[in-house]
Short mmCIF file of C-alpha atoms in Angstrom, two decimals:
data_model
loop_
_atom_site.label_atom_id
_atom_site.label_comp_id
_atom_site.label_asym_id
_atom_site.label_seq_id
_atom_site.Cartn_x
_atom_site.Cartn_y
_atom_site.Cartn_z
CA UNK A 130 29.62 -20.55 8.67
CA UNK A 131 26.29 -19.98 9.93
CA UNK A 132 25.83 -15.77 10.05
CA UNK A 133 22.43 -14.51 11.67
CA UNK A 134 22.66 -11.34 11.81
CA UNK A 135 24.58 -8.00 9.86
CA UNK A 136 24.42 -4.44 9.28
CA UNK A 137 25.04 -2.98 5.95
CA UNK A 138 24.67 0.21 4.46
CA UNK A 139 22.37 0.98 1.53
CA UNK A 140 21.85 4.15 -1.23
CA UNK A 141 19.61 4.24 -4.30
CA UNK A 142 21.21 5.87 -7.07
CA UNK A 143 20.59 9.95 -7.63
CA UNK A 144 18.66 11.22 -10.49
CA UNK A 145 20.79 12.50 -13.34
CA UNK A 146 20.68 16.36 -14.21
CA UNK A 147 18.28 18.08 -16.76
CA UNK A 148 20.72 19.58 -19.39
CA UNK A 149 20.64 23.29 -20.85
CA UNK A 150 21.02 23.46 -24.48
CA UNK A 151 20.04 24.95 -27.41
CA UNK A 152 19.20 23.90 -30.83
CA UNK A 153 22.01 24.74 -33.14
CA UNK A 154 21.64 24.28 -37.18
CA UNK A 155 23.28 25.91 -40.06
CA UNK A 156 21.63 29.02 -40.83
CA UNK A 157 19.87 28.67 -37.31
CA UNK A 158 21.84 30.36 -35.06
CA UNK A 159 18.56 31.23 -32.18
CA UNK A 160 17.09 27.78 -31.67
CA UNK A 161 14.94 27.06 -28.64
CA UNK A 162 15.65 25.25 -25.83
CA UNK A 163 16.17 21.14 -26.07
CA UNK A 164 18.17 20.29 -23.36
CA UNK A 165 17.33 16.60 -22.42
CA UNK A 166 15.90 15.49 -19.09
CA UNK A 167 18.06 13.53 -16.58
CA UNK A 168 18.11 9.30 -16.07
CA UNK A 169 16.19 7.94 -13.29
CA UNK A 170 19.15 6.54 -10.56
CA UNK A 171 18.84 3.08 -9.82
CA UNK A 172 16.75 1.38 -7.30
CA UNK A 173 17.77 -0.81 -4.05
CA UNK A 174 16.31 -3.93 -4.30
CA UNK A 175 15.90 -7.35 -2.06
CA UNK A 176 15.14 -10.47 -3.21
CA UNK A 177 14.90 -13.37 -0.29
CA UNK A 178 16.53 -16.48 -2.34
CA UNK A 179 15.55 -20.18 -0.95
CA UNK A 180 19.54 -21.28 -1.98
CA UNK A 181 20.48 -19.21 0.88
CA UNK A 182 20.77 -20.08 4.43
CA UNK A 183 22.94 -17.72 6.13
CA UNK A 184 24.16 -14.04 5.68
CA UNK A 185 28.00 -14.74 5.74
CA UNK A 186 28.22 -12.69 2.30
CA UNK A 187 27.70 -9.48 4.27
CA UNK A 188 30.68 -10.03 6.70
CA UNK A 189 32.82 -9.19 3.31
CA UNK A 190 30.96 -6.68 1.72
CA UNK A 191 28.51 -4.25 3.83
CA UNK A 192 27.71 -1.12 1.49
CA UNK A 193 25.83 -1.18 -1.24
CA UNK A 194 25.29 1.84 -3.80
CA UNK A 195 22.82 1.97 -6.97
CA UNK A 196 24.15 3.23 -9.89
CA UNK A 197 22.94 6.98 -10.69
CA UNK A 198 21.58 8.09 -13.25
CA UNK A 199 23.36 9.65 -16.30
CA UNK A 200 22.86 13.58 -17.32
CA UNK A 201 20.46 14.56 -19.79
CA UNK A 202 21.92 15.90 -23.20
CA UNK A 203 21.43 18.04 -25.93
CA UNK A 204 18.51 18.02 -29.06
CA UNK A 205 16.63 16.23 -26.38
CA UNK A 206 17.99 12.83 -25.07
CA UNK A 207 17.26 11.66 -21.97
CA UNK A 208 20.57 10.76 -19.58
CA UNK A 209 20.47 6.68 -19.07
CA UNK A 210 18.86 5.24 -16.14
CA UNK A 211 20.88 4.03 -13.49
CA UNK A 212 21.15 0.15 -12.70
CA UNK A 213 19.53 -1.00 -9.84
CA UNK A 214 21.37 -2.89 -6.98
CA UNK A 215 20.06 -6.46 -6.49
CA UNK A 216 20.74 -7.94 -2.80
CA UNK A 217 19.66 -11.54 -2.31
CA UNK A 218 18.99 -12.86 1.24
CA UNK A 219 18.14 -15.71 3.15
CA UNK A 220 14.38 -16.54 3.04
CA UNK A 221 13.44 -14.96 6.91
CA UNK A 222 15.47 -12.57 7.19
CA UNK A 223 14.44 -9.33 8.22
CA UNK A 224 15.49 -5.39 7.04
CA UNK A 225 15.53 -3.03 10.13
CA UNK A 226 16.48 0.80 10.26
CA UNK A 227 19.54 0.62 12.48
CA UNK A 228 18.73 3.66 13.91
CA UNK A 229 15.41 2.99 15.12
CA UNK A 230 15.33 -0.50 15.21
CA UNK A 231 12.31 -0.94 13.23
CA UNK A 232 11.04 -3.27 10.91
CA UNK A 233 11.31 -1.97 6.97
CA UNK A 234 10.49 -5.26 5.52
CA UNK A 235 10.14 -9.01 6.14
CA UNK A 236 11.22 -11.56 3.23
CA UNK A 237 9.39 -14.31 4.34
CA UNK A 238 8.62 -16.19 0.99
CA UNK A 239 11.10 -17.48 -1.15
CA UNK A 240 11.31 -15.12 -4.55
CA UNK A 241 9.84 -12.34 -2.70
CA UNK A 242 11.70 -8.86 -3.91
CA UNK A 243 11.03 -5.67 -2.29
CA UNK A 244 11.83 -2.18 -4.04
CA UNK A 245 13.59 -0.93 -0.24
CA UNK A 246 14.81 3.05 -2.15
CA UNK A 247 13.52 4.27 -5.71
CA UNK A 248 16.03 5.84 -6.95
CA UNK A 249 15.89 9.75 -7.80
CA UNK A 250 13.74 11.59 -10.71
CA UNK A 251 16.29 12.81 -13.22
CA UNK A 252 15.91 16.54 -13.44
CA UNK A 253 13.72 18.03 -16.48
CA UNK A 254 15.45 19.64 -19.35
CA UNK A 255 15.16 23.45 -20.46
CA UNK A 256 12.73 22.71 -22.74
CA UNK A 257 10.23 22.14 -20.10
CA UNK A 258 10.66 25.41 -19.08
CA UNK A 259 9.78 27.22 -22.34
CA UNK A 260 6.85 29.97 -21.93
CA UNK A 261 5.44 32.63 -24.52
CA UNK A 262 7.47 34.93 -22.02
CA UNK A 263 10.66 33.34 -21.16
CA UNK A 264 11.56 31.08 -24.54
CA UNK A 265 15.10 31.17 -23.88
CA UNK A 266 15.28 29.58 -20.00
CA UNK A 267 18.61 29.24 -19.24
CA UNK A 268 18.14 26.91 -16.63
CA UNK A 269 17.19 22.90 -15.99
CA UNK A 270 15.98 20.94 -12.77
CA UNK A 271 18.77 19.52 -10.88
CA UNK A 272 18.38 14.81 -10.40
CA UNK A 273 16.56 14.61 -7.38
CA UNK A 274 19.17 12.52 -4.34
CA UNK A 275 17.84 8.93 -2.97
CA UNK A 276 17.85 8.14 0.30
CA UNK A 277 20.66 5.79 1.99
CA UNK A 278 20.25 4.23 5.10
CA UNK A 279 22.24 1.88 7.35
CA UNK A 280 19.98 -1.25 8.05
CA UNK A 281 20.19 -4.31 10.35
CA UNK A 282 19.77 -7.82 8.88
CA UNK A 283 18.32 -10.55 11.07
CA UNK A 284 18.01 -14.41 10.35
CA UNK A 285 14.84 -16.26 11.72
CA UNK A 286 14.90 -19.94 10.18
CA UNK A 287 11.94 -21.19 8.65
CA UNK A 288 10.77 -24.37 10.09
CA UNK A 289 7.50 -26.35 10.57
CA UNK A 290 9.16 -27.86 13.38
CA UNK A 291 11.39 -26.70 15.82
CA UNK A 292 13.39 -29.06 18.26
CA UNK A 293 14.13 -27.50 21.54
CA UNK A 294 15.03 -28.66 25.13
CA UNK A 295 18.20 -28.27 27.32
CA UNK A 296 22.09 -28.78 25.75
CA UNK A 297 23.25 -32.61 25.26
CA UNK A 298 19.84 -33.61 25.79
CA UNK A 299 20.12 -35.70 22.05
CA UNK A 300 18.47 -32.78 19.97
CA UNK A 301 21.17 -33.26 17.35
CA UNK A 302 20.71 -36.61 17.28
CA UNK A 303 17.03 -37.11 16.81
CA UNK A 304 17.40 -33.97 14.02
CA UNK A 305 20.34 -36.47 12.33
CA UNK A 306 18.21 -39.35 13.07
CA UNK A 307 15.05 -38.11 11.26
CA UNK A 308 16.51 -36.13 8.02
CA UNK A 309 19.00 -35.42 5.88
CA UNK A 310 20.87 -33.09 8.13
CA UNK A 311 24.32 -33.94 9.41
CA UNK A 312 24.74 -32.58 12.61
CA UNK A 313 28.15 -32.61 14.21
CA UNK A 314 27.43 -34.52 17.54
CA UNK A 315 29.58 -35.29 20.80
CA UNK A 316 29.18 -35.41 24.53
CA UNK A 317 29.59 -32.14 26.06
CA UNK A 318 27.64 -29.03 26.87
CA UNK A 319 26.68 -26.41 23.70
CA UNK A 320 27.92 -29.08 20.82
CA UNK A 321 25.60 -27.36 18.57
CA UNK A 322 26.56 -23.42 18.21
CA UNK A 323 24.62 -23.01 15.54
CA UNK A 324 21.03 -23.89 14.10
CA UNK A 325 20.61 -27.03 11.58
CA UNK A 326 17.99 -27.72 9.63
CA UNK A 327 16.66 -31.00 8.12
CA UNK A 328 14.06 -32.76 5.77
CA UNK A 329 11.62 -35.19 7.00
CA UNK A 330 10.45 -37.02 4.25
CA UNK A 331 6.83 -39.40 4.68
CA UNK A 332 4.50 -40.48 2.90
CA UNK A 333 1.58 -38.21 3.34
CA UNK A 334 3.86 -34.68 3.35
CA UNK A 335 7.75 -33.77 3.36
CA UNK A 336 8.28 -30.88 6.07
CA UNK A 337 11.67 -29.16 7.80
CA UNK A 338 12.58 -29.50 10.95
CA UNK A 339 15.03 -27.21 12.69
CA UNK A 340 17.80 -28.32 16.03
CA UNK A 341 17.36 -24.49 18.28
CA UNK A 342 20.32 -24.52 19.90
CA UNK A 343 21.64 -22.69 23.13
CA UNK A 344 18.48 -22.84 25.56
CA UNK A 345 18.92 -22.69 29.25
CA UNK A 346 17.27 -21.08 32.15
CA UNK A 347 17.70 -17.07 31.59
CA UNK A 348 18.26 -17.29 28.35
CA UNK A 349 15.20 -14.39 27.16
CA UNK A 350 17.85 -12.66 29.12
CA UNK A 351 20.99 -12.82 27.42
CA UNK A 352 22.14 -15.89 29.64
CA UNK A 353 24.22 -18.37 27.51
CA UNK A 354 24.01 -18.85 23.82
CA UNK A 355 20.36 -18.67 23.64
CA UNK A 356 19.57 -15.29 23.47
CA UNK A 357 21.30 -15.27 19.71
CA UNK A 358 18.88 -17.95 18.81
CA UNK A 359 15.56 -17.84 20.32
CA UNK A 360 14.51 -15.99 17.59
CA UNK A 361 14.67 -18.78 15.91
CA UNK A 362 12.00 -20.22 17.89
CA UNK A 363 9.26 -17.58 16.50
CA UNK A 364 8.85 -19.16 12.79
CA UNK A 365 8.25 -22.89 13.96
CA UNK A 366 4.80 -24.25 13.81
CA UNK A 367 5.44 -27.13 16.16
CA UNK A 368 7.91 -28.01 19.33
CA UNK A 369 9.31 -31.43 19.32
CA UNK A 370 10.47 -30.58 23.53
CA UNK A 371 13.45 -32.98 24.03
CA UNK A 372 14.04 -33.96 28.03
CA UNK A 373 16.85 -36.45 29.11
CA UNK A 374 14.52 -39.05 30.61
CA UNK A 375 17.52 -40.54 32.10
CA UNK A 376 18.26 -38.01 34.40
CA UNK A 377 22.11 -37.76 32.87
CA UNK A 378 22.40 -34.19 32.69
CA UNK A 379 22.15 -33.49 36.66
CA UNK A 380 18.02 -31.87 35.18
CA UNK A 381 14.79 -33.08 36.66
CA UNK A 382 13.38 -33.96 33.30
CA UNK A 383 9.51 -32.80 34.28
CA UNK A 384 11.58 -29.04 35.75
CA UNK A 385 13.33 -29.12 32.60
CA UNK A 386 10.22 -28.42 30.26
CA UNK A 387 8.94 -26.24 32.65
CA UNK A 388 11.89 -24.22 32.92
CA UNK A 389 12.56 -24.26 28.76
CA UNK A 390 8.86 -23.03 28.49
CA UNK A 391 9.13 -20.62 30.74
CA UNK A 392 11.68 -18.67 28.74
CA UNK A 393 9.54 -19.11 25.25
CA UNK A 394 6.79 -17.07 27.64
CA UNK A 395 9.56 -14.51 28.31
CA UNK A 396 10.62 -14.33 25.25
CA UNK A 397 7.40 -14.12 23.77
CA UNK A 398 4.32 -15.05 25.26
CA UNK A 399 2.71 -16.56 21.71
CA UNK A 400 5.42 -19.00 21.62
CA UNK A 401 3.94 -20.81 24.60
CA UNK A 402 0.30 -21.02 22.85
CA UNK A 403 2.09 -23.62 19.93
CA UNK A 404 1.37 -27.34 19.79
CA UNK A 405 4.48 -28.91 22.17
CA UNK A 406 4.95 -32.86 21.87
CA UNK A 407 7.19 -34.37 24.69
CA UNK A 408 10.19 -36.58 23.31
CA UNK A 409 11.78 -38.21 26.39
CA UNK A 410 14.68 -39.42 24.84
CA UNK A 411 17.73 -41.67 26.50
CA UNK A 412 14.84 -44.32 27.50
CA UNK A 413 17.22 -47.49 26.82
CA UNK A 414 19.87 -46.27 29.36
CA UNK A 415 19.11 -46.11 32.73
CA UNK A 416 15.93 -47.95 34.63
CA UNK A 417 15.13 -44.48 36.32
CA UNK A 418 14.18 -43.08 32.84
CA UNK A 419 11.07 -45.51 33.16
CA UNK A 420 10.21 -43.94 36.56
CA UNK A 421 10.90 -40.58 34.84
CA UNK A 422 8.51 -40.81 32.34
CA UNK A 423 5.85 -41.96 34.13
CA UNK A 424 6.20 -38.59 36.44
CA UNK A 425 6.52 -36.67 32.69
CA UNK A 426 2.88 -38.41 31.58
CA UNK A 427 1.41 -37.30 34.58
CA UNK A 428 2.49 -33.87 35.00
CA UNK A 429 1.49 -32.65 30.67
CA UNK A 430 -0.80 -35.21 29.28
CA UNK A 431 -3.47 -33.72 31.37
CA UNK A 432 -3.01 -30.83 30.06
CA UNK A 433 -3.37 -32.32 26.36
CA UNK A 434 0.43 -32.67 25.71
CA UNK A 435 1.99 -35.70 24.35
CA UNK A 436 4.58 -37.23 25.56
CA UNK A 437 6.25 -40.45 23.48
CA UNK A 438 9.09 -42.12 24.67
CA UNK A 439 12.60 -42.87 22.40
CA UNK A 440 16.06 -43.35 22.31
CA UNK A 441 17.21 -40.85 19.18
CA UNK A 442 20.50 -43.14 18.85
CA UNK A 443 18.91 -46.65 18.45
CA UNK A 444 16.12 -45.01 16.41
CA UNK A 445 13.79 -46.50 18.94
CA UNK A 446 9.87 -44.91 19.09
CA UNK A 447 11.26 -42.31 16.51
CA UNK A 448 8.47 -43.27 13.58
CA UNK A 449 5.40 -42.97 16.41
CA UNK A 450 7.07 -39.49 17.47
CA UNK A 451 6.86 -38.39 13.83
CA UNK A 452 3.79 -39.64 12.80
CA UNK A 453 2.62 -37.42 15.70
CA UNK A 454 4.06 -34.59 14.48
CA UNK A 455 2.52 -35.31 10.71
CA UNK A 456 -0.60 -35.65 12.52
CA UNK A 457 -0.14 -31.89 13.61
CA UNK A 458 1.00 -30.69 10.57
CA UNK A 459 -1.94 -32.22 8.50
CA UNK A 460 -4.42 -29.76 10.42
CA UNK A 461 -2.04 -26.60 11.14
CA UNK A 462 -2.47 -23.26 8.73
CA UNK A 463 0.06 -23.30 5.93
CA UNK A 464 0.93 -19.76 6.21
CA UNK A 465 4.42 -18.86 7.71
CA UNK A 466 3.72 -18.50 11.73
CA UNK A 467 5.22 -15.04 12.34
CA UNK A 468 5.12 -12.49 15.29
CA UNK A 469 1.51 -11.44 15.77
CA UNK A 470 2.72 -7.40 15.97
CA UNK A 471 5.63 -5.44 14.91
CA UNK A 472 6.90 -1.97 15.15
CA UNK A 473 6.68 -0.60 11.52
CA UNK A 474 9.26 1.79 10.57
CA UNK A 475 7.58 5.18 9.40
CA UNK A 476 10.42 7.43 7.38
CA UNK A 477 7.88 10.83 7.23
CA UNK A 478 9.79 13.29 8.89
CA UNK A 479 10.94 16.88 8.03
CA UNK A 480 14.56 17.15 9.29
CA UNK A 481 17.10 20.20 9.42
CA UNK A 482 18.44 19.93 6.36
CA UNK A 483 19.95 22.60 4.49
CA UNK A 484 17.70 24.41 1.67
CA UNK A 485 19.10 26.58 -1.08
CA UNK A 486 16.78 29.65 -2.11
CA UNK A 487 18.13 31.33 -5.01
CA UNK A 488 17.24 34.10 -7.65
CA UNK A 489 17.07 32.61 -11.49
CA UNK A 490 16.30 35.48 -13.07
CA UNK A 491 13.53 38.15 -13.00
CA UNK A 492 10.48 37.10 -11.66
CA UNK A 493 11.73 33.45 -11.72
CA UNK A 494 12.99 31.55 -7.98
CA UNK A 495 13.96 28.10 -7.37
CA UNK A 496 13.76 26.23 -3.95
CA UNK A 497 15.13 22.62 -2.95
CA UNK A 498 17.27 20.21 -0.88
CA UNK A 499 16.79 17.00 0.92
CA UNK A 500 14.20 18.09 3.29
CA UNK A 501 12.08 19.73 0.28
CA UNK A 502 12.44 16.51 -1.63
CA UNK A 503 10.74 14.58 1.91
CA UNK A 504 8.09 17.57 2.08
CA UNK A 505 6.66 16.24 -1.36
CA UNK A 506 7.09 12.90 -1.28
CA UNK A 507 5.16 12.36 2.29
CA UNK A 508 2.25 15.70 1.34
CA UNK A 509 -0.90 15.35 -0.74
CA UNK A 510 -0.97 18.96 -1.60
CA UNK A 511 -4.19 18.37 -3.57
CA UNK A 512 -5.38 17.87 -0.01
CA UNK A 513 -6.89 20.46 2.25
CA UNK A 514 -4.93 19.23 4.90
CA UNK A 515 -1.72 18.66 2.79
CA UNK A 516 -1.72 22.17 1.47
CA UNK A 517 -2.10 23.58 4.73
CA UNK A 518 1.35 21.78 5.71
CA UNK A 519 2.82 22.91 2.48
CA UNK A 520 1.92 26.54 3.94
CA UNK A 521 3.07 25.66 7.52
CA UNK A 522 6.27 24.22 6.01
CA UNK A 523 6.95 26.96 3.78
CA UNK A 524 7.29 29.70 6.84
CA UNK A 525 8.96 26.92 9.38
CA UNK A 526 11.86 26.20 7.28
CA UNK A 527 12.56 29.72 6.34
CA UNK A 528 11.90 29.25 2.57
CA UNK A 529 9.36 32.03 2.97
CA UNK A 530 11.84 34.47 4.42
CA UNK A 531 14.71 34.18 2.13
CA UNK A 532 12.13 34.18 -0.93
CA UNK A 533 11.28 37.78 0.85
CA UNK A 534 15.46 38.79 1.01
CA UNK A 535 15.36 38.06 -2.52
CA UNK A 536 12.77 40.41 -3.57
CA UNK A 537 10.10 38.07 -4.69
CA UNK A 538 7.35 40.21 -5.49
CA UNK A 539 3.21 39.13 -5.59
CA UNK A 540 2.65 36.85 -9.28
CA UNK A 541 6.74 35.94 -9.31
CA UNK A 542 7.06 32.14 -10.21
CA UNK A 543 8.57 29.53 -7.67
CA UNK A 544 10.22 26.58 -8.77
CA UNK A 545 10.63 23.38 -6.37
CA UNK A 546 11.04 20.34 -8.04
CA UNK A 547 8.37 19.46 -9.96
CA UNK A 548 5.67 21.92 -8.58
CA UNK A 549 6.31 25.40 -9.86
CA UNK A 550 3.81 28.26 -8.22
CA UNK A 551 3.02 31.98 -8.28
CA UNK A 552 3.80 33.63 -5.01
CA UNK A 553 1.31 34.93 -2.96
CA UNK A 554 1.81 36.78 0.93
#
């Protein structure tokens, strides 16, 4: 079952605790501190794997947690990392935030992995919190959490070339025809429902070619099938443009191309830009396809488009139509053609989380929660700039206030994560 698009949900694992111990001994009954520090949690991970061709899997399983990390222990052992979560995809598919609809990552080359969430810091031990003054600290850094978000997946094939042109016009055909693929093919409107790729195999280079099914006129607009597929379109380096020279279908062959182009403009104005060949297939069935593609060589070979004449079911003019497309190939960039822009998703933002301000002990405050966690991963506070938002922060989300309820006094120490401070008005 071809599957081109999913949402799943994703969470790196959350750093272990830091542990509060002692050192215990016979005959040493006051050992310091040497409570162990907490296990990184596990990261989220995706790996685009070339075996793959659709994202069925996620119909049957759409959340996916890291493991998190374990707590740290006594006489100093670190808690165990947790295991990261490996998810493989289809080569082309793209990660968006669901919320947004932005674009996280693309996994455009086969073996490409991508770290999506780190998982948490474990939390430091008491024995990182030893002083000359305080050598008894009866406290330890909780794991820091990992983010979790629910993400889109979207399918774009990777093709060189991309067949397109009206339904029933033979585009399964020539595709079964030409490569390995085995199409299912019959006479009726929409046979293909899905996308099918193939091999061409020459003797100067071996490249895929891909049947986009579902175009008709509107369908940049959600008319039809083609909507779910024109994104297909965008990762094809050439257009093999199928018209029924015949005249069959009840389509002015030379109105069909224009009207099939016309939505790859809509849809995305590159598209349009791409080297097109003409295939005016169905040439051995009626006399009128003769007439027809004379009137199809003299509306686009002016304008430097070729148009070569076959019948995809006797495998008539099929080798001259692929040489031509070789021919293309041989001088086209080897890189992946890809939208020329995209909306990057950008995760820096404070939100109204809660924050928990509390007393340790004398002299000795802690600060933290998800939104403090965000503040220091997304500030440089070694900055100018980045201390001043550190300031700005400080008073906005009412960590300045409550430190005030509290009684901090001038030269008290301020624990938030890793940073620990003296306070200052």
């Amino acid at each position: 079952m071809f599957i081109d698009q999913a949402k799943i949900s994703v969470k790196g694992g959350n750093g272990g605790n830091g542990c509060v111990s002692f050192y215990r001994a016979k005959y040493i009954t006051h050992g310091g501190p040497d409570g162990g520090d907490g296990g990184k949690g596990g990261d989220v991970v995706f790996e685009a794997d070339s075996n793959l061709t659709t994202l069925v899997d996620f119909r049957y399983k759409r959340s996916f947690k890291a493991e998190v990390g374990a707590d740290g222990g006594g006489r100093n052992c670190s808690g165990k990392a947790g295991k990261d979560v490996l998810i493989k995809v289809p080569v082309g598919t793209i990660i968006k935030e669901a919320s947004s609809g932005k674009i996280m990552v693309d996994m455009r080359a086969a073996g490409q992995r991508m770290v999506l969430i780190k998982g948490g810091k474990g939390g430091k031990g008491n024995q990182h919190y030893a002083t000359p003054s305080m050598q008894a600290p009866r406290y330890a850094q909780r794991g820091f959490n990992s983010k979790g978000y629910d993400l889109i997946l979207e399918l774009k094939l990777i093709a060189d070339v991309g067949i397109i042109g009206f339904p029933n016009v033979g585009k399964s055909t020539l595709l079964s025809m030409v490569t390995n693929a085995n199409p299912k093919i019959a006479n009726y409107h929409f046979t293909t429902l899905s996308p099918n790729l193939g091999v061409v195999r020459t003797r100067e280079r071996d490249f895929v070619m891909a049947d986009i099914p579902g175009l008709i006129e509107g369908a940049s607009e959600g008319a039809g099938l083609g909507s779910q597929f024109l994104r297909h379109v965008e990762r094809t380096k050439v257009y093999v443009h199928v018209v029924d020279a015949a005249g069959l279908e009840d389509t002015d062959p030379v109105e069909g191309v224009k009207k099939i182009n016309n939505e790859l403009a809509s849809y995305n104005e590159e598209l349009i830009s791409r080297p097109q060949i003409i295939a005016a297939n169905k040439m051995d069935i009626l006399p009128e396809a003769e007439e027809n593609l004379a009137r199809i060589k003299a509306e686009y070979e002016p304008k430097g488009v070729k148009v070569i004449p076959i019948s995809a079911a006797s495998n008539k003019g099929l080798n001259e139509l692929i040489n031509a497309v070789t021919d293309i190939l041989e001088t086209f960039p080897e890189e992946v053609v890809f939208e020329a822009t995209f909306e990057e998703y950008d995760d820096i933002q404070i939100t109204e989380e809660p924050i928990t301000v509390e007393k340790l002990e004398e002299g000795l405050f802690a600060a933290y929660g998800p939104s403090v966690e965000k503040m220091f991963g997304y500030t440089k506070l070694e900055t100018e700039k980045g201390f001043a938002f550190f300031q700005k922060y400080l008073k906005e989300s009412g960590i300045d206030e409550r430190l005030k309820e509290l009684g901090i006094q001038e030269g008290d120490t301020v624990n938030m994560y890793d940073l620990q401070f003296e306070y200052f008005e």
